[in-house]
GROMACS .gro file of C-alpha atoms in nm:
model
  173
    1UNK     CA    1  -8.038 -10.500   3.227
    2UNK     CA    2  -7.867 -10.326   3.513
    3UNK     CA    3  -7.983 -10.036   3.693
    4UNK     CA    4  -7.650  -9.856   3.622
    5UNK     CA    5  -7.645  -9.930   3.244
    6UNK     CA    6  -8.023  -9.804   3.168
    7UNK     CA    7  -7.937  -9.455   3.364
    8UNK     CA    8  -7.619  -9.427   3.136
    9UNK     CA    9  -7.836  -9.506   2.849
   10UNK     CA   10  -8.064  -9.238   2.935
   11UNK     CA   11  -7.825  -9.014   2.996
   12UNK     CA   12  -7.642  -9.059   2.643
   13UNK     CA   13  -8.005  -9.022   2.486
   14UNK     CA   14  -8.065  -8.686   2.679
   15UNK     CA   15  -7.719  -8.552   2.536
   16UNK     CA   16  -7.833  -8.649   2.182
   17UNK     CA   17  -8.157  -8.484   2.202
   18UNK     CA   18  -8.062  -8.171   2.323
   19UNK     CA   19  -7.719  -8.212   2.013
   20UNK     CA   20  -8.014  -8.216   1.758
   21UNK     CA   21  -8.227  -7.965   1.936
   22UNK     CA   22  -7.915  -7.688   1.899
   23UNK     CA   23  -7.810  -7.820   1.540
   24UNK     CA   24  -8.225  -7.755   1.459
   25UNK     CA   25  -8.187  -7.403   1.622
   26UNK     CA   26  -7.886  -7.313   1.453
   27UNK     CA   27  -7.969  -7.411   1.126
   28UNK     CA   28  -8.288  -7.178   1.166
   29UNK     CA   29  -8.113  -6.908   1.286
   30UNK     CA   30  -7.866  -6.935   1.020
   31UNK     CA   31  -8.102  -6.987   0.717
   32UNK     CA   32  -8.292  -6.656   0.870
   33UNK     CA   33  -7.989  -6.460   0.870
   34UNK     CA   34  -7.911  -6.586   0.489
   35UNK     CA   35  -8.215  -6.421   0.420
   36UNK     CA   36  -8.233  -6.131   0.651
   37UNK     CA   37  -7.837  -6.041   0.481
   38UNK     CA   38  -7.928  -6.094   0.111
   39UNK     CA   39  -8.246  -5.927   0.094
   40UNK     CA   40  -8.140  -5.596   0.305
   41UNK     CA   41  -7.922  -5.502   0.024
   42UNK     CA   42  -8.208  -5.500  -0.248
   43UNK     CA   43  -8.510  -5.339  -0.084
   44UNK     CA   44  -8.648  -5.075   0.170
   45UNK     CA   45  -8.873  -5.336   0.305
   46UNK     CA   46  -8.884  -5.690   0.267
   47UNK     CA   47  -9.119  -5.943   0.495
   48UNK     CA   48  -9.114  -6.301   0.547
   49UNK     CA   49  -9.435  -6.400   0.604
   50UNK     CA   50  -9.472  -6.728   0.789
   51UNK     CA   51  -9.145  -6.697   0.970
   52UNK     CA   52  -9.265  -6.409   1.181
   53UNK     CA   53  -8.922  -6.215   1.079
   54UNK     CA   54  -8.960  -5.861   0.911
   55UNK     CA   55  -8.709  -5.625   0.826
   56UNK     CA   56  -8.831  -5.219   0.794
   57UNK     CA   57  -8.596  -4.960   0.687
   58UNK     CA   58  -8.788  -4.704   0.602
   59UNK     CA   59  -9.167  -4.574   0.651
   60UNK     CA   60  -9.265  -4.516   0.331
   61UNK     CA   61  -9.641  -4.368   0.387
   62UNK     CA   62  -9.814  -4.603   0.145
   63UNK     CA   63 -10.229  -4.530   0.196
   64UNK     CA   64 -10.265  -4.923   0.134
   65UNK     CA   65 -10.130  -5.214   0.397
   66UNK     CA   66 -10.114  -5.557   0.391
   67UNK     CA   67 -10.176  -5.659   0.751
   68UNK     CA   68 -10.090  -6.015   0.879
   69UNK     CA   69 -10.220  -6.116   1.233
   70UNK     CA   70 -10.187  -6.487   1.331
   71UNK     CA   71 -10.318  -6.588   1.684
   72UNK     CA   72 -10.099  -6.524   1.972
   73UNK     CA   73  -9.886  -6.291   1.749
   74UNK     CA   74  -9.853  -5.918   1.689
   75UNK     CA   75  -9.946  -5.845   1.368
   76UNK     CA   76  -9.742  -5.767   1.076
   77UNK     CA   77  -9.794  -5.454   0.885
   78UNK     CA   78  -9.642  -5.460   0.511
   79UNK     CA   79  -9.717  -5.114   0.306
   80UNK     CA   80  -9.856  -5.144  -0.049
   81UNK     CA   81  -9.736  -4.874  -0.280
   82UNK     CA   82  -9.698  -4.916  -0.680
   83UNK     CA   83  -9.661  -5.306  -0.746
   84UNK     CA   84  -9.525  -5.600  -0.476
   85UNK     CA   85  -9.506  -5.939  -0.581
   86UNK     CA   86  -9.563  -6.172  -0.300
   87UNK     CA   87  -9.418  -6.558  -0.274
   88UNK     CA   88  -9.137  -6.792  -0.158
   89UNK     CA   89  -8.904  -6.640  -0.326
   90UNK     CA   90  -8.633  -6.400  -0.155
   91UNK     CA   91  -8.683  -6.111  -0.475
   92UNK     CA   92  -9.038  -6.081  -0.359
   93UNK     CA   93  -9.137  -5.783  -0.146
   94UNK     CA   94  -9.350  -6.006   0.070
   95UNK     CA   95  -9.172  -6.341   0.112
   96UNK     CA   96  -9.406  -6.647   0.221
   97UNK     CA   97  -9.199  -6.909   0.395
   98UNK     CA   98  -9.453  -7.131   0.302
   99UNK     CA   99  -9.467  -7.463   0.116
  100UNK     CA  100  -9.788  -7.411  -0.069
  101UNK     CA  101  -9.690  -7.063  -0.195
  102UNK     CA  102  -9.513  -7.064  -0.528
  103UNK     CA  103  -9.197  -6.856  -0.592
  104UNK     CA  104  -9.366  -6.610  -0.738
  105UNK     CA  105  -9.733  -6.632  -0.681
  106UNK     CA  106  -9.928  -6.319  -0.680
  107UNK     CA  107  -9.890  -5.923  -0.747
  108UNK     CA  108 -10.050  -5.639  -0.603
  109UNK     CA  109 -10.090  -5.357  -0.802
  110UNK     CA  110 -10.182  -4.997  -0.820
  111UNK     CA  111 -10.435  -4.885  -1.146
  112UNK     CA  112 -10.594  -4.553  -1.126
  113UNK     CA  113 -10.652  -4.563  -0.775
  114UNK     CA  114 -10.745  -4.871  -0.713
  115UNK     CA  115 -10.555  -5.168  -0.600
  116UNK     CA  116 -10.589  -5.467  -0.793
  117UNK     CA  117 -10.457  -5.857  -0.731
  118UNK     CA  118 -10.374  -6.108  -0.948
  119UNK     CA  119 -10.283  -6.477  -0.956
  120UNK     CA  120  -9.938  -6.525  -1.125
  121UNK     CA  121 -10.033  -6.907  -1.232
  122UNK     CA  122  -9.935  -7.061  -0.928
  123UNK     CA  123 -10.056  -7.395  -0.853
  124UNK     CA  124 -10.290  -7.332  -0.514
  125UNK     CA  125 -10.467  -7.020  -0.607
  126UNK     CA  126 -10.514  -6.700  -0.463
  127UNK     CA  127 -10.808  -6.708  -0.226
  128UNK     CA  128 -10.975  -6.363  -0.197
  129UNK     CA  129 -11.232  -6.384   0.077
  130UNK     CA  130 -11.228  -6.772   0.060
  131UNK     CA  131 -11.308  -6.751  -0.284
  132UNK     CA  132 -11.043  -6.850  -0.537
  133UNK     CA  133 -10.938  -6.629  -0.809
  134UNK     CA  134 -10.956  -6.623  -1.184
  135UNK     CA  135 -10.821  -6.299  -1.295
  136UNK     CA  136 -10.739  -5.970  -1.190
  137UNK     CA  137 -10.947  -5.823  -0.888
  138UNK     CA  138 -11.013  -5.495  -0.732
  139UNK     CA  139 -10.924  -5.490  -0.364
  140UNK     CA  140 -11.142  -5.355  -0.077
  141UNK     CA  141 -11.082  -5.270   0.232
  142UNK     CA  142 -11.099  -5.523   0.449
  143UNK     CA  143 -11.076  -5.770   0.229
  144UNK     CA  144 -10.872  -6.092   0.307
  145UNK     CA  145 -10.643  -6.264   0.115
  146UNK     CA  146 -10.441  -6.632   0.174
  147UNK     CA  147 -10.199  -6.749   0.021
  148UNK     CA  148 -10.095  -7.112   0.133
  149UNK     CA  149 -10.153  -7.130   0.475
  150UNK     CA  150 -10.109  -6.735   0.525
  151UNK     CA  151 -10.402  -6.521   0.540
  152UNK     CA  152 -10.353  -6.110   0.509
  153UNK     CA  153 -10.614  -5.807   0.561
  154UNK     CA  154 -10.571  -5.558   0.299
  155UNK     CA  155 -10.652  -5.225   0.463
  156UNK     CA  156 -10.713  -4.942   0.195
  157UNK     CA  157 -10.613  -4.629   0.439
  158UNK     CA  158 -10.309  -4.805   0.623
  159UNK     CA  159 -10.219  -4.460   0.806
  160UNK     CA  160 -10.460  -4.558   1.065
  161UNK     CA  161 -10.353  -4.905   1.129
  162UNK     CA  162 -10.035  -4.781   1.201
  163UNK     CA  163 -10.179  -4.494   1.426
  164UNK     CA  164 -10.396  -4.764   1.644
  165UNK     CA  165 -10.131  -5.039   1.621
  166UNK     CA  166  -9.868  -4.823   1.764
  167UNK     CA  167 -10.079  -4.777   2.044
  168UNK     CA  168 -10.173  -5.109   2.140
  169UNK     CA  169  -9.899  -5.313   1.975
  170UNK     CA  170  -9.529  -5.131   2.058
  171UNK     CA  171  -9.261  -5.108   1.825
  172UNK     CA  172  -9.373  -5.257   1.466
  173UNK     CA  173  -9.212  -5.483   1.276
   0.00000   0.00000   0.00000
């Protein structure tokens, strides 16, 4: 092969990966947006955890947060107040972009004031503290809880996470 025809070969290969790179983006963007559009209609808050996208349209003072911190990320900060369902699908409060989370996999609940979780059958399991669950559970604070790859801190008095992550983390999400 000539010298001439392996640069032009290179060249058209460069152009095609940087085609699919944009069509990748896009479609992200777009899909995001979908989401972002559908969802702001039906709810005061609605999360999408795994994507790193939130949407907040009101602070609604809830004394119990869900708090999401991944590595190299601020963390996420969704209020708990009455009953949120949590899983892939957009009706959820919390939304899991996640593969391993069912549509509708768990709900968090307020009884008598206590907070309580529960499995909705899905087919991974809630894991409360790396332990799976059976039934129904009180939350603590502190505890953790993953669903699919997505691991949350429920924190009983979330006033002061938002006090001392205002501080340290600028605007929240």
């Amino acid at each position: 092969m000539s010298y001439a025809l392996v640069i032009m070969l290179l060249r058209y290969l460069f152009l095609f990966m940087l085609y699919a790179f944009l069509v990748y983006t896009l479609v992200k963007m777009f899909r995001l947006l979908k989401y972002h559009d559908h969802n702001h209609e039906h709810s005061d808050h609605i999360a999408y955890a795994g994507t790193g996208f939130t949407s907040h349209n009101s602070r609604n003072g809830a004394e119990a947060q869900l708090v999401k911190a991944e590595e190299g990320e601020l963390s996420r900060i969704y209020p708990v107040k009455g009953s949120i369902y949590l899983g892939r699908d957009t009706g959820n409060q919390i939304v899991i972009a996640d593969p391993k989370a069912s549509r509708r996999h768990a709900r968090i609940y307020e009884n008598k004031g206590q907070y309580w979780i529960e499995d909705l059958g899905s087919k991974n399991g809630v894991f409360l503290n790396d332990i799976k669950l059976s039934g129904p559970v009180v939350l603590a604070d502190g505890d953790t809880l993953r669903i699919g790859n997505v691991t949350f801190v429920f924190v009983r008095w979330g006033h002061e996470v938002e006090q001392s992550n205002a501080r340290g983390a600028g605007a929240q999400c």
